[in-house]
Short mmCIF file of C-alpha atoms in Angstrom, two decimals:
data_model
loop_
_atom_site.label_atom_id
_atom_site.label_comp_id
_atom_site.label_asym_id
_atom_site.label_seq_id
_atom_site.Cartn_x
_atom_site.Cartn_y
_atom_site.Cartn_z
CA UNK B 1 50.77 45.94 -26.10
CA UNK B 2 53.47 46.77 -28.63
CA UNK B 3 55.99 47.60 -25.90
CA UNK B 4 55.08 44.54 -23.85
CA UNK B 5 55.24 42.23 -26.85
CA UNK B 6 58.56 43.75 -27.91
CA UNK B 7 60.09 43.23 -24.48
CA UNK B 8 58.88 39.62 -24.42
CA UNK B 9 60.25 38.99 -27.90
CA UNK B 10 63.67 40.46 -27.09
CA UNK B 11 63.93 38.46 -23.87
CA UNK B 12 63.05 35.12 -25.45
CA UNK B 13 65.37 35.89 -28.37
CA UNK B 14 68.28 36.44 -25.98
CA UNK B 15 67.58 33.37 -23.87
CA UNK B 16 67.13 31.13 -26.90
CA UNK B 17 70.31 32.57 -28.40
CA UNK B 18 72.06 31.28 -25.30
CA UNK B 19 70.38 27.89 -25.62
CA UNK B 20 70.83 27.46 -29.38
CA UNK B 21 74.46 28.52 -29.55
CA UNK B 22 75.25 25.52 -27.37
CA UNK B 23 73.36 23.20 -29.73
CA UNK B 24 75.28 24.49 -32.74
CA UNK B 25 78.59 24.17 -30.92
CA UNK B 26 77.65 20.62 -29.89
CA UNK B 27 77.03 19.71 -33.53
CA UNK B 28 80.23 21.33 -34.83
CA UNK B 29 83.05 21.39 -32.27
CA UNK B 30 82.31 20.22 -28.73
CA UNK B 31 82.78 16.51 -29.45
CA UNK B 32 86.49 16.58 -30.37
CA UNK B 33 87.31 19.36 -27.87
CA UNK B 34 85.66 17.87 -24.78
CA UNK B 35 85.48 14.15 -25.65
CA UNK B 36 88.70 13.58 -27.65
CA UNK B 37 89.18 9.97 -26.53
CA UNK B 38 85.87 8.96 -28.16
CA UNK B 39 85.36 7.95 -31.77
CA UNK B 40 83.83 10.70 -33.98
CA UNK B 41 80.35 9.17 -33.65
CA UNK B 42 80.67 8.60 -29.91
CA UNK B 43 82.04 12.12 -29.43
CA UNK B 44 79.05 13.61 -31.25
CA UNK B 45 76.66 11.49 -29.19
CA UNK B 46 78.40 12.60 -25.98
CA UNK B 47 78.20 16.26 -27.02
CA UNK B 48 74.48 15.83 -27.77
CA UNK B 49 74.18 14.19 -24.35
CA UNK B 50 75.34 17.38 -22.67
CA UNK B 51 72.94 19.22 -24.99
CA UNK B 52 70.08 17.02 -23.71
CA UNK B 53 70.81 17.92 -20.09
CA UNK B 54 69.48 21.41 -20.78
CA UNK B 55 66.12 19.94 -21.69
CA UNK B 56 66.01 17.72 -18.61
CA UNK B 57 66.48 20.74 -16.35
CA UNK B 58 63.85 22.86 -18.12
CA UNK B 59 60.87 21.26 -16.32
CA UNK B 60 62.69 21.87 -13.04
CA UNK B 61 63.01 25.50 -14.06
CA UNK B 62 59.28 25.52 -14.78
CA UNK B 63 58.59 24.33 -11.24
CA UNK B 64 61.06 26.74 -9.61
CA UNK B 65 60.16 29.87 -11.56
CA UNK B 66 56.52 28.81 -11.92
CA UNK B 67 56.24 28.89 -8.13
CA UNK B 68 57.63 32.43 -8.15
CA UNK B 69 55.33 33.48 -11.00
CA UNK B 70 52.16 32.06 -9.45
CA UNK B 71 52.98 33.16 -5.90
CA UNK B 72 54.74 36.51 -6.32
CA UNK B 73 54.07 37.64 -9.90
CA UNK B 74 55.08 37.12 -13.51
CA UNK B 75 57.48 40.08 -13.56
CA UNK B 76 60.17 38.70 -11.17
CA UNK B 77 60.42 35.57 -13.33
CA UNK B 78 61.47 37.66 -16.33
CA UNK B 79 64.51 39.04 -14.51
CA UNK B 80 65.71 35.98 -12.62
CA UNK B 81 65.47 33.57 -15.56
CA UNK B 82 67.32 35.88 -17.96
CA UNK B 83 70.09 36.56 -15.44
CA UNK B 84 70.64 32.85 -14.72
CA UNK B 85 70.73 31.79 -18.37
CA UNK B 86 73.04 34.65 -19.37
CA UNK B 87 75.58 33.96 -16.63
CA UNK B 88 75.64 30.22 -17.35
CA UNK B 89 76.16 30.84 -21.06
CA UNK B 90 79.08 33.21 -20.54
CA UNK B 91 80.63 30.62 -18.23
CA UNK B 92 80.42 27.93 -20.95
CA UNK B 93 82.62 30.12 -23.12
CA UNK B 94 85.24 30.15 -20.38
CA UNK B 95 85.46 26.39 -19.70
CA UNK B 96 88.90 24.94 -20.60
CA UNK B 97 88.91 21.94 -22.93
CA UNK B 98 89.63 18.31 -22.04
CA UNK B 99 93.26 18.76 -23.09
CA UNK B 100 93.73 21.37 -20.36
CA UNK B 101 91.80 20.12 -17.33
CA UNK B 102 90.81 16.59 -18.26
CA UNK B 103 87.51 15.08 -17.15
CA UNK B 104 86.58 18.26 -15.27
CA UNK B 105 85.90 19.93 -18.65
CA UNK B 106 82.86 17.85 -19.70
CA UNK B 107 81.63 17.83 -16.09
CA UNK B 108 81.61 21.63 -16.05
CA UNK B 109 79.79 21.63 -19.39
CA UNK B 110 77.09 19.42 -17.90
CA UNK B 111 76.63 21.67 -14.87
CA UNK B 112 76.44 24.87 -16.91
CA UNK B 113 74.11 23.33 -19.47
CA UNK B 114 71.86 22.27 -16.59
CA UNK B 115 71.75 25.88 -15.35
CA UNK B 116 70.99 27.13 -18.87
CA UNK B 117 67.98 24.85 -19.07
CA UNK B 118 66.85 25.84 -15.58
CA UNK B 119 66.71 29.50 -16.61
CA UNK B 120 65.03 28.83 -19.94
CA UNK B 121 62.41 26.68 -18.23
CA UNK B 122 61.24 29.77 -16.36
CA UNK B 123 61.63 32.27 -19.18
CA UNK B 124 58.93 30.92 -21.48
CA UNK B 125 56.16 30.98 -18.88
CA UNK B 126 56.95 34.50 -17.72
CA UNK B 127 57.30 35.98 -21.21
CA UNK B 128 54.18 34.34 -22.60
CA UNK B 129 51.98 35.25 -19.65
CA UNK B 130 53.19 38.84 -19.82
CA UNK B 131 51.54 39.16 -23.24
CA UNK B 132 48.66 36.68 -22.87
CA UNK B 133 47.34 38.25 -19.65
CA UNK B 134 47.54 41.80 -21.03
CA UNK B 135 46.11 41.07 -24.48
CA UNK B 136 42.48 41.58 -25.54
CA UNK B 137 40.69 38.28 -26.04
CA UNK B 138 40.12 38.68 -29.79
CA UNK B 139 43.84 39.28 -30.48
CA UNK B 140 45.39 37.09 -27.80
CA UNK B 141 47.01 34.60 -30.19
CA UNK B 142 48.51 37.41 -32.25
CA UNK B 143 50.08 39.27 -29.33
CA UNK B 144 51.16 36.05 -27.62
CA UNK B 145 52.93 34.92 -30.78
CA UNK B 146 55.63 37.57 -30.38
CA UNK B 147 57.53 35.63 -27.70
CA UNK B 148 57.36 32.67 -30.11
CA UNK B 149 59.25 34.71 -32.73
CA UNK B 150 62.05 35.11 -30.18
CA UNK B 151 63.40 31.54 -30.63
CA UNK B 152 63.72 32.11 -34.40
CA UNK B 153 65.64 35.34 -33.84
CA UNK B 154 67.80 33.71 -31.18
CA UNK B 155 68.57 30.83 -33.51
CA UNK B 156 69.48 33.18 -36.36
CA UNK B 157 71.73 35.25 -34.09
CA UNK B 158 73.45 32.17 -32.67
CA UNK B 159 74.03 30.51 -36.01
CA UNK B 160 74.79 33.77 -37.80
CA UNK B 161 77.65 34.43 -35.40
CA UNK B 162 78.83 30.82 -35.72
CA UNK B 163 78.60 31.03 -39.51
CA UNK B 164 80.60 34.27 -39.64
CA UNK B 165 83.27 32.90 -37.34
CA UNK B 166 83.59 29.53 -39.09
CA UNK B 167 83.79 31.26 -42.49
CA UNK B 168 86.15 34.05 -41.39
CA UNK B 169 88.58 32.07 -39.25
CA UNK B 170 90.83 29.16 -40.03
CA UNK B 171 89.63 25.80 -38.75
CA UNK B 172 92.37 25.83 -36.12
CA UNK B 173 91.44 29.29 -34.85
CA UNK B 174 87.73 28.47 -34.79
CA UNK B 175 88.35 25.34 -32.72
CA UNK B 176 90.85 27.12 -30.49
CA UNK B 177 88.88 30.25 -29.51
CA UNK B 178 86.40 31.29 -32.21
CA UNK B 179 83.58 29.04 -31.00
CA UNK B 180 83.73 30.76 -27.59
CA UNK B 181 82.88 34.25 -28.89
CA UNK B 182 79.07 33.74 -29.10
CA UNK B 183 79.03 32.51 -25.51
CA UNK B 184 80.87 35.61 -24.34
CA UNK B 185 78.51 37.84 -26.35
CA UNK B 186 75.62 36.41 -24.32
CA UNK B 187 76.66 38.58 -21.38
CA UNK B 188 76.15 41.79 -23.34
CA UNK B 189 72.80 40.57 -24.70
CA UNK B 190 71.59 39.61 -21.22
CA UNK B 191 72.42 43.09 -19.91
CA UNK B 192 70.40 44.66 -22.75
CA UNK B 193 67.46 42.37 -22.02
CA UNK B 194 67.45 43.19 -18.32
CA UNK B 195 67.45 46.90 -19.12
CA UNK B 196 64.48 46.55 -21.50
CA UNK B 197 62.49 44.60 -18.92
CA UNK B 198 63.15 46.99 -16.03
CA UNK B 199 60.06 49.15 -16.73
CA UNK B 200 57.51 46.39 -17.37
CA UNK B 201 54.33 46.30 -15.29
CA UNK B 202 52.81 43.25 -13.62
CA UNK B 203 49.92 41.65 -15.49
CA UNK B 204 46.38 42.76 -14.57
CA UNK B 205 45.33 39.13 -14.16
CA UNK B 206 47.91 38.49 -11.43
CA UNK B 207 47.22 41.83 -9.75
CA UNK B 208 43.56 40.89 -9.51
CA UNK B 209 44.41 37.49 -8.00
CA UNK B 210 46.81 39.06 -5.53
CA UNK B 211 44.34 41.74 -4.44
CA UNK B 212 41.70 39.09 -3.81
CA UNK B 213 44.14 36.91 -1.85
CA UNK B 214 43.67 34.04 -4.31
CA UNK B 215 47.28 33.36 -5.34
CA UNK B 216 48.40 29.75 -5.03
CA UNK B 217 50.39 28.80 -1.95
CA UNK B 218 51.72 25.59 -3.49
CA UNK B 219 51.22 25.81 -7.28
CA UNK B 220 52.98 22.54 -8.11
CA UNK B 221 50.81 20.60 -5.65
CA UNK B 222 47.64 22.07 -7.18
CA UNK B 223 48.83 21.27 -10.71
CA UNK B 224 49.72 17.70 -9.71
CA UNK B 225 46.36 17.22 -8.01
CA UNK B 226 43.96 18.96 -10.38
CA UNK B 227 45.71 19.25 -13.74
CA UNK B 228 48.04 16.25 -14.08
CA UNK B 229 46.16 14.88 -17.07
CA UNK B 230 46.31 18.26 -18.81
CA UNK B 231 50.06 18.51 -18.19
CA UNK B 232 50.65 15.07 -19.74
CA UNK B 233 48.44 15.81 -22.73
CA UNK B 234 50.09 19.16 -23.47
CA UNK B 235 53.55 17.63 -23.09
CA UNK B 236 52.68 14.81 -25.49
CA UNK B 237 50.99 17.21 -27.92
CA UNK B 238 53.99 19.56 -28.16
CA UNK B 239 56.65 16.82 -28.34
CA UNK B 240 56.52 16.71 -32.15
CA UNK B 241 57.36 20.41 -32.38
CA UNK B 242 60.53 19.98 -30.37
CA UNK B 243 61.45 16.77 -32.21
CA UNK B 244 61.02 18.43 -35.60
CA UNK B 245 62.88 21.61 -34.75
CA UNK B 246 65.89 19.94 -33.18
CA UNK B 247 66.04 17.28 -35.88
CA UNK B 248 66.55 19.95 -38.54
CA UNK B 249 68.50 22.49 -36.48
CA UNK B 250 70.88 20.19 -34.59
CA UNK B 251 70.94 16.61 -35.92
CA UNK B 252 70.81 17.74 -39.56
CA UNK B 253 73.89 19.94 -39.03
CA UNK B 254 75.91 17.02 -37.73
CA UNK B 255 74.53 14.59 -40.35
CA UNK B 256 75.16 16.96 -43.24
CA UNK B 257 78.71 17.85 -42.25
CA UNK B 258 79.91 14.46 -40.97
CA UNK B 259 78.04 11.96 -43.17
CA UNK B 260 77.29 13.85 -46.37
CA UNK B 261 80.44 15.96 -46.52
CA UNK B 262 78.54 19.23 -46.87
CA UNK B 263 80.41 22.23 -45.50
CA UNK B 264 79.21 23.66 -42.20
CA UNK B 265 78.72 27.02 -43.94
CA UNK B 266 76.27 25.54 -46.45
CA UNK B 267 74.38 23.58 -43.78
CA UNK B 268 74.06 26.58 -41.49
CA UNK B 269 72.87 28.75 -44.39
CA UNK B 270 70.15 26.25 -45.37
CA UNK B 271 68.86 25.97 -41.81
CA UNK B 272 69.04 29.70 -41.14
CA UNK B 273 67.12 30.60 -44.29
CA UNK B 274 64.35 28.17 -43.34
CA UNK B 275 64.22 29.46 -39.75
CA UNK B 276 63.99 33.07 -41.01
CA UNK B 277 60.90 32.20 -43.07
CA UNK B 278 59.46 30.28 -40.12
CA UNK B 279 59.83 33.35 -37.89
CA UNK B 280 58.22 35.60 -40.52
CA UNK B 281 55.24 33.24 -40.79
CA UNK B 282 54.59 33.14 -37.03
CA UNK B 283 52.27 36.18 -36.62
CA UNK B 284 50.28 35.27 -39.74
CA UNK B 285 49.55 31.81 -38.34
CA UNK B 286 48.55 33.42 -35.03
CA UNK B 287 46.02 35.64 -36.80
CA UNK B 288 44.42 32.49 -38.22
CA UNK B 289 44.25 31.06 -34.69
CA UNK B 290 42.35 34.14 -33.48
CA UNK B 291 39.85 33.59 -36.27
CA UNK B 292 39.53 29.80 -36.60
CA UNK B 293 40.64 28.51 -33.22
CA UNK B 294 43.75 27.06 -31.58
CA UNK B 295 43.03 23.34 -31.86
CA UNK B 296 42.38 23.12 -35.65
CA UNK B 297 45.75 24.69 -36.46
CA UNK B 298 47.57 22.43 -34.01
CA UNK B 299 45.95 19.35 -35.54
CA UNK B 300 46.85 20.55 -39.03
CA UNK B 301 50.47 21.14 -38.03
CA UNK B 302 50.74 17.64 -36.52
CA UNK B 303 49.25 16.00 -39.59
CA UNK B 304 51.58 17.94 -41.89
CA UNK B 305 54.58 16.92 -39.76
CA UNK B 306 53.64 13.23 -39.99
CA UNK B 307 53.30 13.45 -43.78
CA UNK B 308 56.49 15.45 -44.37
CA UNK B 309 59.11 13.46 -42.44
CA UNK B 310 59.88 10.95 -45.22
CA UNK B 311 60.19 13.63 -47.94
CA UNK B 312 62.32 15.74 -45.59
CA UNK B 313 64.85 12.95 -45.01
CA UNK B 314 64.95 12.13 -48.72
CA UNK B 315 65.60 15.78 -49.64
CA UNK B 316 68.23 16.15 -46.94
CA UNK B 317 70.10 13.07 -48.17
CA UNK B 318 70.57 14.55 -51.64
CA UNK B 319 73.24 16.91 -50.21
CA UNK B 320 72.03 19.54 -52.69
CA UNK B 321 71.62 22.89 -50.91
CA UNK B 322 68.32 23.93 -52.53
CA UNK B 323 66.68 20.55 -51.93
CA UNK B 324 67.96 20.39 -48.36
CA UNK B 325 66.56 23.86 -47.76
CA UNK B 326 63.14 22.85 -49.10
CA UNK B 327 63.08 19.75 -46.89
CA UNK B 328 63.95 21.75 -43.79
CA UNK B 329 61.52 24.57 -44.67
CA UNK B 330 58.57 22.20 -45.03
CA UNK B 331 59.27 20.71 -41.61
CA UNK B 332 59.57 24.11 -39.94
CA UNK B 333 56.37 25.46 -41.49
CA UNK B 334 54.49 22.45 -40.10
CA UNK B 335 56.19 23.10 -36.75
CA UNK B 336 55.24 26.77 -36.56
CA UNK B 337 51.60 26.00 -37.45
CA UNK B 338 51.46 24.53 -33.95
CA UNK B 339 53.96 26.63 -32.02
CA UNK B 340 52.68 30.02 -33.16
CA UNK B 341 49.44 29.09 -31.41
CA UNK B 342 50.52 27.46 -28.15
CA UNK B 343 51.53 30.72 -26.43
CA UNK B 344 47.82 31.59 -26.31
CA UNK B 345 46.51 28.02 -26.13
CA UNK B 346 48.39 26.78 -23.07
CA UNK B 347 47.60 29.76 -20.77
CA UNK B 348 43.93 29.45 -21.72
CA UNK B 349 43.93 25.78 -20.71
CA UNK B 350 45.09 26.37 -17.11
CA UNK B 351 43.53 28.16 -14.15
CA UNK B 352 45.01 31.64 -13.58
CA UNK B 353 46.29 30.81 -10.07
CA UNK B 354 48.54 27.96 -11.34
CA UNK B 355 48.99 29.07 -14.94
CA UNK B 356 52.68 29.97 -14.74
CA UNK B 357 53.55 26.54 -13.35
CA UNK B 358 51.12 24.42 -15.36
CA UNK B 359 51.61 25.95 -18.80
CA UNK B 360 55.40 26.11 -18.51
CA UNK B 361 55.64 22.58 -17.09
CA UNK B 362 53.66 21.07 -19.96
CA UNK B 363 55.66 23.09 -22.50
CA UNK B 364 59.05 22.10 -21.09
CA UNK B 365 58.20 18.45 -20.44
CA UNK B 366 57.54 18.30 -24.17
CA UNK B 367 61.13 19.48 -24.62
CA UNK B 368 62.37 16.43 -22.72
CA UNK B 369 60.19 14.08 -24.76
CA UNK B 370 60.87 15.63 -28.15
CA UNK B 371 63.97 17.83 -27.96
CA UNK B 372 66.38 16.11 -25.59
CA UNK B 373 66.29 12.68 -27.19
CA UNK B 374 65.88 13.52 -30.87
CA UNK B 375 69.50 14.47 -31.75
CA UNK B 376 70.78 11.38 -29.88
CA UNK B 377 68.21 8.96 -31.36
CA UNK B 378 68.52 10.42 -34.86
CA UNK B 379 72.33 10.26 -34.77
CA UNK B 380 72.20 6.61 -33.70
CA UNK B 381 69.57 5.72 -36.33
CA UNK B 382 71.51 7.42 -39.13
CA UNK B 383 74.80 5.65 -38.37
CA UNK B 384 75.93 3.23 -41.07
CA UNK B 385 74.53 2.53 -44.51
CA UNK B 386 74.76 4.62 -47.64
CA UNK B 387 71.07 5.32 -48.22
CA UNK B 388 68.77 7.88 -46.64
CA UNK B 389 68.26 7.41 -42.89
CA UNK B 390 64.69 6.16 -43.06
CA UNK B 391 64.83 5.22 -39.39
CA UNK B 392 64.96 8.91 -38.53
CA UNK B 393 61.90 9.58 -40.69
CA UNK B 394 60.02 6.71 -39.03
CA UNK B 395 60.92 7.94 -35.54
CA UNK B 396 59.75 11.51 -36.28
CA UNK B 397 56.54 10.25 -37.91
CA UNK B 398 55.67 8.18 -34.84
CA UNK B 399 56.25 11.19 -32.57
CA UNK B 400 53.98 13.28 -34.82
CA UNK B 401 51.19 10.70 -34.65
CA UNK B 402 51.40 10.52 -30.85
CA UNK B 403 51.18 14.31 -30.66
CA UNK B 404 48.23 14.30 -33.05
CA UNK B 405 46.36 11.98 -30.69
CA UNK B 406 47.12 14.21 -27.69
CA UNK B 407 45.91 17.36 -29.46
CA UNK B 408 42.72 15.52 -30.42
CA UNK B 409 41.97 15.03 -26.71
CA UNK B 410 42.42 18.71 -25.79
CA UNK B 411 39.49 21.19 -25.89
CA UNK B 412 39.17 24.33 -27.96
CA UNK B 413 39.79 27.54 -25.98
CA UNK B 414 39.07 30.31 -28.50
CA UNK B 415 36.83 32.65 -26.43
CA UNK B 416 34.09 32.81 -29.09
CA UNK B 417 34.01 29.03 -29.54
CA UNK B 418 34.96 27.40 -26.24
CA UNK B 419 31.77 26.12 -24.67
CA UNK B 420 30.78 25.09 -21.20
CA UNK B 421 31.85 21.54 -21.98
CA UNK B 422 35.47 22.52 -21.66
CA UNK B 423 35.11 22.29 -17.86
CA UNK B 424 37.87 23.65 -15.69
CA UNK B 425 39.94 24.55 -18.71
CA UNK B 426 37.22 26.94 -19.92
CA UNK B 427 37.32 28.80 -16.61
CA UNK B 428 41.03 29.33 -17.14
CA UNK B 429 40.53 31.87 -19.91
CA UNK B 430 42.70 34.95 -19.25
CA UNK B 431 40.81 38.18 -18.87
CA UNK B 432 41.57 40.94 -21.40
CA UNK B 433 43.20 44.12 -20.22
CA UNK B 434 40.92 47.06 -19.75
CA UNK B 435 41.07 49.87 -22.25
#
């Protein structure tokens, strides 16, 4: 389990590095480089628009790679998704700016960002099922939480490289070529990830399905017919996590640097410190989920998110590094109370034969609802005025309350507590690996 969890963690870390480095670049440099004819606000909105395209394509990646995972195995998904995301990310670092090739520059950005999202949409399902379907039932949340640490590591790597480059280079050099370096580094990281995954075995759950001839012929059709309500509920439930994370990791960077006059180095340091503590807390929250259940922690995280949005915005608006850090940290701890758990929760909700498609589709649709729109909506709501952007706090609070309602409608799946009343979802419980 240690080797499997480590390989899943490394893979998700690499893929989320690819995804996050684009978000940081969108907040810091892509607007003026690829949309120079726009006003500063419009340029930032346009850059976040290309950022959002990656979320729109993630559900499509869930369908594409989910079909592969449910029909042919979880293992092929791990290779194909990582290869696609890595190649697209390296290509972003090679795209000429608007000043060189004109309108073709932002068009290429859109296409490559779409491909990034397509690959990431498949990665999560494959990595999570690799651990969830191997893990013993009484430690499933713990082992499945390791892929959920990957996004924190990927974020720290992406922003750490950006921070070092922005601090070590002149502004002119950073905007000329420095911002491209993390995108080029993605190629090396992808090669390392592929090497680590080359010796992984298929999950015992899928091997059992395959041997019995019970794999799904058309997973998406089965999910749409039998699990559509579950997909919508899980998407709505997880939307607050995406909204919270991308509000503090993407919108806050742009707001702090452009509106509050805080240096990009200070903003990146505040966010990175909070994300590091979030990542460290992930396995501890997962242990609680193995003891107390998945649903109670998710409900607690949603409630905490709803209560913290106003204080977070107020602390962020002070432009004082320590207070900004505390505001961001509180939001991310509420976020991880939910997202440390969902890697075990979602697979347990879906039938094994359509689990790769169903779990990943619900997870990535939440990204469209919460992650794609949040930087754009928050940037628009925070434009103008000298006071704190209370509109952003109100928007995030509403998203949290909607997610709270969706979680309330989902059943508990902890093996020792889930009862017969859970229906089809109860039958979806992954089987533990044999000793």
